[in-house]
Amino acid sequence: METNRTTTLTQDELYELPNTNNNNNRRPTPHLTTHYYFSIAFKSVYATSLLFFITSFVIVSCESTAAGSGSNSTCPASCECIYASQLDRDKRADLNACLGGNLETALVLKCKLNASNYGWPERIPTGTRAIILDDSNLGQAKLSKLASESWYKDIFYLSVSNTELTNLETGGFSMFHSLRCIDFNTNDIHSRTWGSGMVPTAELRTLDLSHNHIHRLNETSFTGMAELRRLCLSQNFIVTIKPFTFEDLDKLEYLDLTTNALSVAGLQTASLFGLTSLKHLAMGENKIFDTVPQVVGKGLYTPKLETLDLHGYTRLETLKKGAFKDLNCLRKLNLSGSGVSQIEIGWLDIETHGQLEVLDISDNRLLHLEVHSFAATSPKEGDTLHKLHHLKWLSLADSRSLMTLDGAAFNFVPNLIFLFLQRCNISRMNVAANDPLNPNKMNLHVTLSSLKAIWTFGNSLRCNCHVRALLEASLPPPAPTCETNPLRGTTSCDVDTTTKYPPLLLDPPTYTWEGHEMSVVSPFATPCCYLENKDALTKEEMWERVPFARAHLEDLVCETDRITVFISIVLGPLAFAAAILVAFLCGFARTLVRRFKLYHSGEYRVMDQKKGLEMRRNQAAGGGGGNYGNKEGVHEKSSTSDHHQHHHQAKKLVHSNLQLSCHDRQQQQQSPKHLHERSGGRYSSRYGLDQHHSDVDEDNTGPHERFVAARLLEMHQCCDNLSENC
């Protein structure tokens, strides 16, 4: 009997064995080798490749047919059929805005016409969406209407720029039923040859008439263009805009009137009437020199303006309070090249201009910036300053008169992102708003925490602590320092809990704004500062030009302003004490002068006599109290009679003396005895009282005698001053 043994089989032998578990003799399993898998893969690749080539051939054939011969015609003579993606960037952007982004399958017909060949092509390829006749020499030729219009029904974009086109025939463009955009810039179109009936207006969205010879606009210039969104009239010779010119353009959003001859008289009342949807208005480089045009008074009664461009006014000089009132939606304001030298407080209103994001006041004549230059006020709170939280883009570039820049000017723009200070004449750029008593401890992120980029090239910056603040802000945050304890096997790191700010970009060539990459022209590509060389022998060697990249932070320091420290610590308290001393001395001197005058006028003597008389009366009343009390009525009656008697005598004496003439007065001065007799013995050379003899003795001198003396003194002064009869 055979013994059972274990047999080890290979993988190939295993697939060759028959199925022993089945009693029926089945067909053995086929060989599954590498050759079998290779053949299957080869067949799959072959089938896929064949399908790909067939599909590509069909697509290329179809495109070739559309671009070449087409189902209707071939590309016309003197024309070129290209795709929209092959145009230059500007044309491609215009076409993209006109077609809404469908540029992949759009064909463009580019033709150059001349005086002998200036008619429209009779047949154009199928799928053509734009016709460009730029740089053609049309001159006085007219583009006449075609008999067959079916080929042009799907044209959306037409450009006839730089062709010297002068005459526009009525109905010459009527076959463009679906035309959305027309570009007529850089031609010789005049006011008398332009009218709304020259072009189809049903679907028109964009009209460019810049660089022409249009002098005036009236109510028939844009009649029927109800769907127009963008109108460009820059660099014409427009002098007058009649009222209700834009009455039908209630959907217009963009209006460009830059570089014309508009004046205050030419921009009449209701000239802008009807522009209820206008968001962008450009009126720079016109003849409105010394004032900001009040667009509300010109017809924009419900303004939705977001962008106002007034650059190039050249003689604006002062930004006055209320200059931009009623523009509640203003986000971008351009005042570059307007000759601004002064900014009044309150020129921005927090309730009206609180949404301002972009402010361009470059290329002006600003000498210095105040703290209110970039701040808003509220009419309800007077001159209280408010922050412009939405301002993110600010340009002061090319301000050649600006020499110093203090950080207080940016205290009310905390969210500023881009700051342009290039090509000024700034030597001290204190953007960080440092303390004069401690200038070397500054942090730019405290003043402008959102600042991402700043442009400083083209300035004569001194290498000091202000430049150091910029360089420190451009450095990345320091890495945390860690220490390892080998005994415990632990690691501890000093984690900085302060807010991390991204590094500040210094003079970057490009930046991103609203999703678009913007470039900055920088002839001085390397930002630098000037370091003082104290060992220099000549004036040319006194200042050394040092690029920011090679500047050492330890050398960028500011010397403490010794004058400021001296004034703050020493002269400040001394000045306060001196002010108090001067006030005391002035008061003391005033009192002395007043008392000296009273002494020489004799009022002190009269006051002393009056006090003495009152004291004697009080003593007399106190000594004879019993008798006075028992005979009160008799004593009162006696005092009353004496009072009347003295008063009568005094009046009589005054009347007699006032009747004297100045001549008699001079004689009496020569004869004091006569005056003594005339006055009843009451004359005194100084007080009008005789100290030696009188009807009333010295102890009984009363107010009547003093009255007589005062009247006599007035009379003597009158006669001495006038030398006339008193």
PDB file of C-alpha atoms in Angstrom, residues 17 41 67 80 124 130 132 257 391 403 428 462 541 579-580 657 687 719:
ATOM      1  CA  LEU A  17      -3.622  20.333 -12.382  1.00  0.00           C
ATOM      2  CA  ALA A  41      -3.307  45.805 -22.513  1.00  0.00           C
ATOM      3  CA  ALA A  67     -12.562  79.910 -39.243  1.00  0.00           C
ATOM      4  CA  GLU A  80      -7.910  88.537 -40.864  1.00  0.00           C
ATOM      5  CA  ILE A 124     -18.303  87.128 -42.990  1.00  0.00           C
ATOM      6  CA  ALA A 130     -16.580  91.243 -33.220  1.00  0.00           C
ATOM      7  CA  ILE A 132     -12.258  95.610 -35.662  1.00  0.00           C
ATOM      8  CA  LEU A 257     -15.551 113.914 -19.094  1.00  0.00           C
ATOM      9  CA  LEU A 391      -9.754 104.387   4.524  1.00  0.00           C
ATOM     10  CA  MET A 403       9.618 118.045   3.832  1.00  0.00           C
ATOM     11  CA  ARG A 428      12.143 113.061   8.518  1.00  0.00           C
ATOM     12  CA  ARG A 462      17.966 110.709   7.144  1.00  0.00           C
ATOM     13  CA  GLU A 541      31.180 113.625   1.753  1.00  0.00           C
ATOM     14  CA  ALA A 579       3.825 133.943  35.155  1.00  0.00           C
ATOM     15  CA  ILE A 580       2.480 133.869  38.714  1.00  0.00           C
ATOM     16  CA  ASN A 657     -18.085 181.608  43.483  1.00  0.00           C
ATOM     17  CA  TYR A 687      -9.270 172.176  50.495  1.00  0.00           C
ATOM     18  CA  CYS A 719     -10.266 178.052  34.644  1.00  0.00           C
TER      19      CYS A 719
END
